[in-house]
Short mmCIF file of C-alpha atoms and ligand atoms in Angstrom, two decimals:
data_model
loop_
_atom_site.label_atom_id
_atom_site.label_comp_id
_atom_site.label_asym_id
_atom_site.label_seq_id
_atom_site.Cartn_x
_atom_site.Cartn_y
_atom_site.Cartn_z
CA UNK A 1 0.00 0.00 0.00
CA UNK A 2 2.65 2.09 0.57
CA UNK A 3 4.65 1.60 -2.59
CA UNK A 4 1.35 2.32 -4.14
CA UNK A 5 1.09 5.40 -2.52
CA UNK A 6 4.48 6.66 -3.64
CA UNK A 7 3.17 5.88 -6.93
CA UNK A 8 0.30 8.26 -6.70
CA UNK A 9 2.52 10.59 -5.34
CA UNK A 10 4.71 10.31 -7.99
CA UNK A 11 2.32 10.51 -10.79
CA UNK A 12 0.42 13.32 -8.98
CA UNK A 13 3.30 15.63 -9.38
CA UNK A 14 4.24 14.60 -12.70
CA UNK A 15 0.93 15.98 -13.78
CA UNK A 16 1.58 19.49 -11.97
CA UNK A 17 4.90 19.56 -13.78
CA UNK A 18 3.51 19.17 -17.06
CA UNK A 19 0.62 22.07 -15.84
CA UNK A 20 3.03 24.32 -14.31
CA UNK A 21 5.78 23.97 -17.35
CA UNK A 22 2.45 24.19 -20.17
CA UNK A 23 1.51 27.25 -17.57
CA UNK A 24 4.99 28.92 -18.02
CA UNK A 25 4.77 28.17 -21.41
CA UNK A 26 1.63 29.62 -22.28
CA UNK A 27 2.21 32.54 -19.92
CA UNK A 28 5.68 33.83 -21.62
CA UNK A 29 3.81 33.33 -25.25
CA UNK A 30 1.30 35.21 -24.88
CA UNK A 31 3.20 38.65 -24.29
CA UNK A 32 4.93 36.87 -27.30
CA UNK A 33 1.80 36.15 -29.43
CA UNK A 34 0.84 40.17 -29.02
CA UNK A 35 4.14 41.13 -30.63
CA UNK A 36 4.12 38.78 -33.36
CA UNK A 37 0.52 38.65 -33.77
CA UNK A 38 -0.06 35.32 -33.35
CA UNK A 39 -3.68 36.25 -32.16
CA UNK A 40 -6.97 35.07 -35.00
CA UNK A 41 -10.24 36.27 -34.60
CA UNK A 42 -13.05 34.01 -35.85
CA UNK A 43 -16.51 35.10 -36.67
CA UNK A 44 -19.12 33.41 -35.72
CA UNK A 45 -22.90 34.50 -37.64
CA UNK A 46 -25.86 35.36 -35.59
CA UNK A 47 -29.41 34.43 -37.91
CA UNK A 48 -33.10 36.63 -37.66
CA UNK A 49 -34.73 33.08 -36.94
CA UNK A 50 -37.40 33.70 -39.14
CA UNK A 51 -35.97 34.54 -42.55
CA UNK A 52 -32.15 32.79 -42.16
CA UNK A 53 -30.51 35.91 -42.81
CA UNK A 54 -27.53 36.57 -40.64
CA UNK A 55 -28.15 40.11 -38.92
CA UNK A 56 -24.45 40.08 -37.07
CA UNK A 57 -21.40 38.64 -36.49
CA UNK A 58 -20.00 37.57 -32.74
CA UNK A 59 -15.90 37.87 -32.58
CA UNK A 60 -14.34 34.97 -31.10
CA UNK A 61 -10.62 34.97 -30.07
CA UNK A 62 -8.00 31.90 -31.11
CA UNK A 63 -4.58 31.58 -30.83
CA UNK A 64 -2.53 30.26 -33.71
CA UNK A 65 0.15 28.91 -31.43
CA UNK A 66 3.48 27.78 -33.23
CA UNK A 67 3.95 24.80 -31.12
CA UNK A 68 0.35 24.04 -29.94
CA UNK A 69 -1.91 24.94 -32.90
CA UNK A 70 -4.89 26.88 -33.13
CA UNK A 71 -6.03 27.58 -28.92
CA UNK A 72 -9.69 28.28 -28.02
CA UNK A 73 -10.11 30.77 -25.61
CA UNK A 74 -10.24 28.35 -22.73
CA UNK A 75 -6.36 27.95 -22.84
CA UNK A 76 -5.40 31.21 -22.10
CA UNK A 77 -7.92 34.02 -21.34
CA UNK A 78 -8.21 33.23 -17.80
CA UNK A 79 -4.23 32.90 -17.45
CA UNK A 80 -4.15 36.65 -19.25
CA UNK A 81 -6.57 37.55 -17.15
CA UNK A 82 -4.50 36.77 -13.43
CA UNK A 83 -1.11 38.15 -15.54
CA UNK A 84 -3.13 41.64 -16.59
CA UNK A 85 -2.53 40.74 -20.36
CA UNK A 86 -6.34 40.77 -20.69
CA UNK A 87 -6.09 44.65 -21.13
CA UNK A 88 -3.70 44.53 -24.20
CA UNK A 89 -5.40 41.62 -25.47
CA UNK A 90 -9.03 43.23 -25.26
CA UNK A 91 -7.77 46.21 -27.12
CA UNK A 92 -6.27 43.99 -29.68
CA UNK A 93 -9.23 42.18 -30.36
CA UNK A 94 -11.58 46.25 -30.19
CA UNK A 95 -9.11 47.46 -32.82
CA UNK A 96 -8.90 44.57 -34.94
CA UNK A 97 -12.76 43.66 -34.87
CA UNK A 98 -13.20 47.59 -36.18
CA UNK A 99 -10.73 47.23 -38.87
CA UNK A 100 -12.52 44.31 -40.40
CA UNK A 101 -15.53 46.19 -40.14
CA UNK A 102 -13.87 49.23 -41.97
CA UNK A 103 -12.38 46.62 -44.38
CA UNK A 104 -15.86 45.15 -45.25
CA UNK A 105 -17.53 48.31 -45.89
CA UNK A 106 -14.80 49.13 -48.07
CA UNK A 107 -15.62 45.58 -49.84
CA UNK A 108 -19.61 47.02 -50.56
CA UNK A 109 -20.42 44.51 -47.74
CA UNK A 110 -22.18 47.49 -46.14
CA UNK A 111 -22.19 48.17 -42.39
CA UNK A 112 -21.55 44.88 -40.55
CA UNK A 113 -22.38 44.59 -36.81
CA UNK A 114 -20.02 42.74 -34.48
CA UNK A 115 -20.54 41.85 -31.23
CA UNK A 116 -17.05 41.15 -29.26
CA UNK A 117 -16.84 39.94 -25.54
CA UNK A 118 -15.70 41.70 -22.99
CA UNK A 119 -13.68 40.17 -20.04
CA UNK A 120 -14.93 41.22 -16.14
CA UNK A 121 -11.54 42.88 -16.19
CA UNK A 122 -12.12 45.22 -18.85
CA UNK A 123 -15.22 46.50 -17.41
CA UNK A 124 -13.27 47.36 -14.07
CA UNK A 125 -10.54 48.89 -16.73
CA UNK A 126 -9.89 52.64 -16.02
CA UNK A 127 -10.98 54.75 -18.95
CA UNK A 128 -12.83 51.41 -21.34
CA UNK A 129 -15.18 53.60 -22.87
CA UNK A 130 -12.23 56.38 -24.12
CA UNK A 131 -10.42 53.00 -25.48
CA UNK A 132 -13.54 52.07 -27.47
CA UNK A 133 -14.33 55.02 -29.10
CA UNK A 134 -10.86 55.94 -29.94
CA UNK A 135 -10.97 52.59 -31.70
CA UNK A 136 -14.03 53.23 -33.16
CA UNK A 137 -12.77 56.41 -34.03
CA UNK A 138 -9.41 55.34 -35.80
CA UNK A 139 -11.60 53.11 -38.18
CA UNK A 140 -13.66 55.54 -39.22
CA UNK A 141 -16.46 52.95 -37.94
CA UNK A 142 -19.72 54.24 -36.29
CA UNK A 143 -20.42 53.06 -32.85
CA UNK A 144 -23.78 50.98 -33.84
CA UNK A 145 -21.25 48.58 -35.84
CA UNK A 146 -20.02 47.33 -32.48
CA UNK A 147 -21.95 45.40 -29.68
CA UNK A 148 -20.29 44.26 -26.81
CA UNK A 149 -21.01 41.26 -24.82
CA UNK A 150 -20.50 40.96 -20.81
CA UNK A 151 -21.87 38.30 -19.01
CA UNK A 152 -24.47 38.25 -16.54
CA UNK A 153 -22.21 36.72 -13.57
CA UNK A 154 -19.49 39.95 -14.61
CA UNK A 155 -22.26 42.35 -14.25
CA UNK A 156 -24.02 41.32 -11.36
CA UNK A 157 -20.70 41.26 -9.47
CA UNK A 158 -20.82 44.84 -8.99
CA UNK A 159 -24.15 45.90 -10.42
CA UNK A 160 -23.87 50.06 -9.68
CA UNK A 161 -20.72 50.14 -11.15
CA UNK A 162 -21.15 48.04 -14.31
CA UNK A 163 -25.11 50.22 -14.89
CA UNK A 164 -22.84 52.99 -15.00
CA UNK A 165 -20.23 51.89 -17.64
CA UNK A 166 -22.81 50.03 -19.67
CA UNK A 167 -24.59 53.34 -19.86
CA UNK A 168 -22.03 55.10 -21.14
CA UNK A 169 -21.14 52.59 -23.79
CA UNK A 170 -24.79 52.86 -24.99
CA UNK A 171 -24.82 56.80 -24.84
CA UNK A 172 -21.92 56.68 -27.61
CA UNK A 173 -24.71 54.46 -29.54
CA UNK A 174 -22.93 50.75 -29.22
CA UNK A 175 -25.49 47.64 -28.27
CA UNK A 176 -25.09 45.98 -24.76
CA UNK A 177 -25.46 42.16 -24.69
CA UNK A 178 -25.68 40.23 -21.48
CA UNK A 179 -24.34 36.85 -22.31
CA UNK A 180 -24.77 33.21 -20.76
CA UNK A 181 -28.14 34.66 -19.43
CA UNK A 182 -30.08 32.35 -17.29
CA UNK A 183 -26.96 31.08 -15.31
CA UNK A 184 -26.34 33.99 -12.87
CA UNK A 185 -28.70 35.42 -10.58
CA UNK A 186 -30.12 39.04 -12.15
CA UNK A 187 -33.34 40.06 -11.20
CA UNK A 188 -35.87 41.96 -13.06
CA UNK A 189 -35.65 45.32 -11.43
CA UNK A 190 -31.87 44.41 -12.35
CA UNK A 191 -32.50 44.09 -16.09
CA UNK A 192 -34.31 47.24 -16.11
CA UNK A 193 -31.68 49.23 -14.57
CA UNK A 194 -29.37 48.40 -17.34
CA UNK A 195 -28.76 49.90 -20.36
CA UNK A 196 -28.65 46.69 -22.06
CA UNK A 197 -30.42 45.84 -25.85
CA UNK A 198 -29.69 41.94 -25.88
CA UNK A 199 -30.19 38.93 -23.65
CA UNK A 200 -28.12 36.06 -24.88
CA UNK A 201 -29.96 32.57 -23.32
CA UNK A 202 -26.96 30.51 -22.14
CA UNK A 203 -26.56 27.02 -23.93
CA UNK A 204 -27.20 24.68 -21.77
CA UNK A 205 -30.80 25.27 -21.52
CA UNK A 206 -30.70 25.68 -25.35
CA UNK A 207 -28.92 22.24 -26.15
CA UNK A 208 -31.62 21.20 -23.73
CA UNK A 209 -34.71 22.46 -24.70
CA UNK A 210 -35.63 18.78 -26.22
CA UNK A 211 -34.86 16.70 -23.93
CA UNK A 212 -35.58 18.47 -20.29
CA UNK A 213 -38.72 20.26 -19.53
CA UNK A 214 -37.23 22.42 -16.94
CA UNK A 215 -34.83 24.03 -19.54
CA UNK A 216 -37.25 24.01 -22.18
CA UNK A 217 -39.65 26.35 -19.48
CA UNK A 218 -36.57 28.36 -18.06
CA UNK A 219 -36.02 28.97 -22.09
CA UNK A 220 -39.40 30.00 -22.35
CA UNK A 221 -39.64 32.14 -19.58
CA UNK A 222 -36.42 34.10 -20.69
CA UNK A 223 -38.08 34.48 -23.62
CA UNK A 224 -41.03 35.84 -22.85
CA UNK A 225 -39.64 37.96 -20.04
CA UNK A 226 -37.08 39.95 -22.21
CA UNK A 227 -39.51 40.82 -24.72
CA UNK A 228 -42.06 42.08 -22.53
CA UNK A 229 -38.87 44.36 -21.43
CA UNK A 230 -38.46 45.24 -25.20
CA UNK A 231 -34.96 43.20 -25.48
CA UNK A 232 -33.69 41.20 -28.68
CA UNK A 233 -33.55 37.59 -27.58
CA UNK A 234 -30.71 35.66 -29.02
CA UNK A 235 -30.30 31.68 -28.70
CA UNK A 236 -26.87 30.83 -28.03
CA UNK A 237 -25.85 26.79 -28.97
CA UNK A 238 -28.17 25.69 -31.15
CA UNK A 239 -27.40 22.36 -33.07
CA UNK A 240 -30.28 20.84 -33.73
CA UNK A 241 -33.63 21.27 -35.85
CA UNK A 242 -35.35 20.75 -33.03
CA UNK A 243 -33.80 23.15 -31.14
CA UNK A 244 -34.40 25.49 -33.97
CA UNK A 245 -37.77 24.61 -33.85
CA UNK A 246 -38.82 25.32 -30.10
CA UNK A 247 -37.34 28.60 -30.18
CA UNK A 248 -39.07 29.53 -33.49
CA UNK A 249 -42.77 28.25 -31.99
CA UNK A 250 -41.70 30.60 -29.00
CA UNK A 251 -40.73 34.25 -31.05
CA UNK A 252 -36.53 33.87 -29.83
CA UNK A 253 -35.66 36.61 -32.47
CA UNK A 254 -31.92 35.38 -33.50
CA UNK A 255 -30.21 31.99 -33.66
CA UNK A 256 -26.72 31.39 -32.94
CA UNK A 257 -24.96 27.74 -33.32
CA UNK A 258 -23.40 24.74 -35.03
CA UNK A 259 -26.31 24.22 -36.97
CA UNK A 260 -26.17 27.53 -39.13
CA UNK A 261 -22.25 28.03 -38.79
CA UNK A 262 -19.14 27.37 -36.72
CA UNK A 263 -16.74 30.57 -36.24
CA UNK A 264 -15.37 30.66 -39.26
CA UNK A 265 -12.03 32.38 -40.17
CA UNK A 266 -12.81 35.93 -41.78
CA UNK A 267 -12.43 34.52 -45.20
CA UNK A 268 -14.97 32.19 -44.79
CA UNK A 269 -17.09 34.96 -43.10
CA UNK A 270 -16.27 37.53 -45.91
CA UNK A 271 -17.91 34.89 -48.31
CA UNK A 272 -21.27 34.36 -45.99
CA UNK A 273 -21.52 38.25 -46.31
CA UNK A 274 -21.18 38.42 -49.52
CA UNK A 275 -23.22 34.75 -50.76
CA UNK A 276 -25.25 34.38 -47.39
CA UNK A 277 -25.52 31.04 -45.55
CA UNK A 278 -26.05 27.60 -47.07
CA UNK A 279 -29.19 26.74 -45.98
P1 C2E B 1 -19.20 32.71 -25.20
O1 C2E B 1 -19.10 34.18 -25.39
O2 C2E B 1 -20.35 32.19 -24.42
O3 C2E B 1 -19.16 32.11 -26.67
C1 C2E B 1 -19.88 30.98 -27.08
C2 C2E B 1 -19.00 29.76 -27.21
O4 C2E B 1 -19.78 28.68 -27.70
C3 C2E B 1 -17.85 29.92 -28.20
O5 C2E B 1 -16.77 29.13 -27.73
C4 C2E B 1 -18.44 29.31 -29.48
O6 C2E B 1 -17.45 28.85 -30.37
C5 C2E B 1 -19.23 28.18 -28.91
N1 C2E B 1 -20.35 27.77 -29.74
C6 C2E B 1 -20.99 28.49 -30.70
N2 C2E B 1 -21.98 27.77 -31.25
C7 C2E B 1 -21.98 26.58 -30.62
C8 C2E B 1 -22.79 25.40 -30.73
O7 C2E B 1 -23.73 25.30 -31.53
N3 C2E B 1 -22.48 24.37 -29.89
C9 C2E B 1 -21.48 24.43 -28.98
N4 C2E B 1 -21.25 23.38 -28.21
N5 C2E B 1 -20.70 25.54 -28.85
C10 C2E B 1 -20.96 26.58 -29.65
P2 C2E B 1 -15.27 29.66 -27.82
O8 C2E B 1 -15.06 30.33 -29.15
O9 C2E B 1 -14.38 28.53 -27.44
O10 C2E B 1 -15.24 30.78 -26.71
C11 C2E B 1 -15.39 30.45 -25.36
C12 C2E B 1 -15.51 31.66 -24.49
O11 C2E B 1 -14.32 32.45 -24.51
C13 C2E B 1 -16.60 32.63 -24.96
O12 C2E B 1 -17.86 32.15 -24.51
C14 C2E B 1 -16.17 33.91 -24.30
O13 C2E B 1 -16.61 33.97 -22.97
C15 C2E B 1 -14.66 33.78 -24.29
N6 C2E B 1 -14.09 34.63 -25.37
C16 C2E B 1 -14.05 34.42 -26.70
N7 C2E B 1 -13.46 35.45 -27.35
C17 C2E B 1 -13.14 36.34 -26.39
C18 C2E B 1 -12.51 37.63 -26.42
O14 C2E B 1 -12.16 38.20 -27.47
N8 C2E B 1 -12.32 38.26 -25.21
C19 C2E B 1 -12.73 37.69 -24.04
N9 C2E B 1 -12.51 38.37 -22.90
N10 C2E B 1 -13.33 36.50 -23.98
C20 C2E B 1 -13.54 35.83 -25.14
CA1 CA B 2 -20.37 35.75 -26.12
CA1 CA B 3 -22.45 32.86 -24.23
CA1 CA B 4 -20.03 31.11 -22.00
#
């Protein structure tokens, strides 16, 4: 038993080796990856679930790593967060997202709308709302190209202070989404308090909505609640027809998922724009 033990031991601190040494790793590349831009931003389409048509874009943030390959955001954004690279990488994805934008109106693709997530971090960020519009601002892109999404838990941290920010982004005319809504703990008098245009339902009740009758009425209720507070509701997650189908039969205005599109690199999402989606 004892041997065994040593084993464990053993093999136990192997594995924190390899975390702590992929940690340090991953840590020291990404100051890297801002320098040599190592940083892709995928696209992902949002549809008007009626008609199919996509009505906006959502920015989502990979790294092409040289070693590793192409990292979601779940191996590294909450390691830049505790290191403070958040900030630089935030305004590296605000700048970027508006040059695309000013590069597809230059294509004829019109005025594109992107939505791009913001990290708790950035909302606490002295002077965020001076960064955006200087962004905005250096594109030559108008503030109702750009939505930003902060989720519910971020905001409902430290509710006074994020009403305040929020309503200063929407005074310069950009959307407010709150995303993964459903899995924090806002209330009503909450929701009206904020400046906010867009409630984004979180997908695990959407991937659920077949199968479990508490998600399907917790996707309902969201539903109905946000429009009778005159927000957009946008399904997050969906994979499925029948998915597609329950949030049709219950007025969700936009569809987000698998099952129109993937985030696609902005090739792939210049040709949507252009062609539309495969249906
Ligand atoms: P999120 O904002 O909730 O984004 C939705 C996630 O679900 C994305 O994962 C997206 O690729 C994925 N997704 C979209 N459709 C489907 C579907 O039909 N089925 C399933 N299973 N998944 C789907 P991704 O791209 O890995 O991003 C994960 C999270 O990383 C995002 O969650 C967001 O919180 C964060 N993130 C992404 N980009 C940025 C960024 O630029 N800045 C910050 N601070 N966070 C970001
Ligand atoms: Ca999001
Ligand atoms: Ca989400
Ligand atoms: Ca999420």
């Amino acid at each position: 038993a004892k041997a065994q033990g040593r084993n464990n031991f053993k093999v136990y601190n192997r594995a924190m080796d390899f975390d702590s040494e992929r940690r340090m790793i991953l840590e020291t590349g990404i100051r890297r990856a801002l320098e040599r831009d190592e940083f892709r931003i995928h696209y992902q389409p949002k549809v008007d679930a009626s008609t199919g048509e996509v009505t906006s874009l959502e920015a989502l943030l990979r790294w092409q790593h040289p070693d590793l390959g192409l990292l979601p955001p779940a191996d590294f954004i909450s390691l830049a967060e505790e290191t403070g690279l958040i900030f630089s990488i935030g305004e590296w994805v605000l700048r970027q997202v508006c040059h695309q934008v000013r590069e597809w109106a230059d294509l004829g693709l019109g005025d594109v709308r992107v939505a791009v997530n913001l990290s708790g971090y950035q909302l606490q960020q002295q002077n965020l709302v001076g960064q955006i519009s200087q962004a905005l601002e250096d594109a030559g892109v108008s503030p109702e190209c750009l939505e930003l999404e902060v989720t519910e838990t971020v905001v409902m941290q430290n509710p006074d202070f994020a009403v305040a920010i929020l309503r200063q982004l929407k005074e310069l005319g950009i959307c407010i989404s709150i995303d993964d809504f459903g899995t924090g703990y806002s209330s009503l008098s909450h929701l009206r308090r904020f400046s906010i245009n867009t409630l984004k339902i979180d997908k695990s009740f959407v991937q659920e909505v077949e199968r479990n009758a508490t998600d399907a009425a917790i996707t309902q209720a969201i539903i109905a609640m946000g429009k009778s507070l005159d927000l957009k509701i946008v399904a997050e997650g969906v994979e499925t027809e029948g998915q597609l189908e329950f949030l049709r039969g219950h007025d969700c205005h936009e569809i987000q998922g698998y099952l129109f599109s993937q985030p696609v690199a902005v090739d792939k999402v210049t040709e949507i724009l252009r062609n539309g989606l495969d249906l």
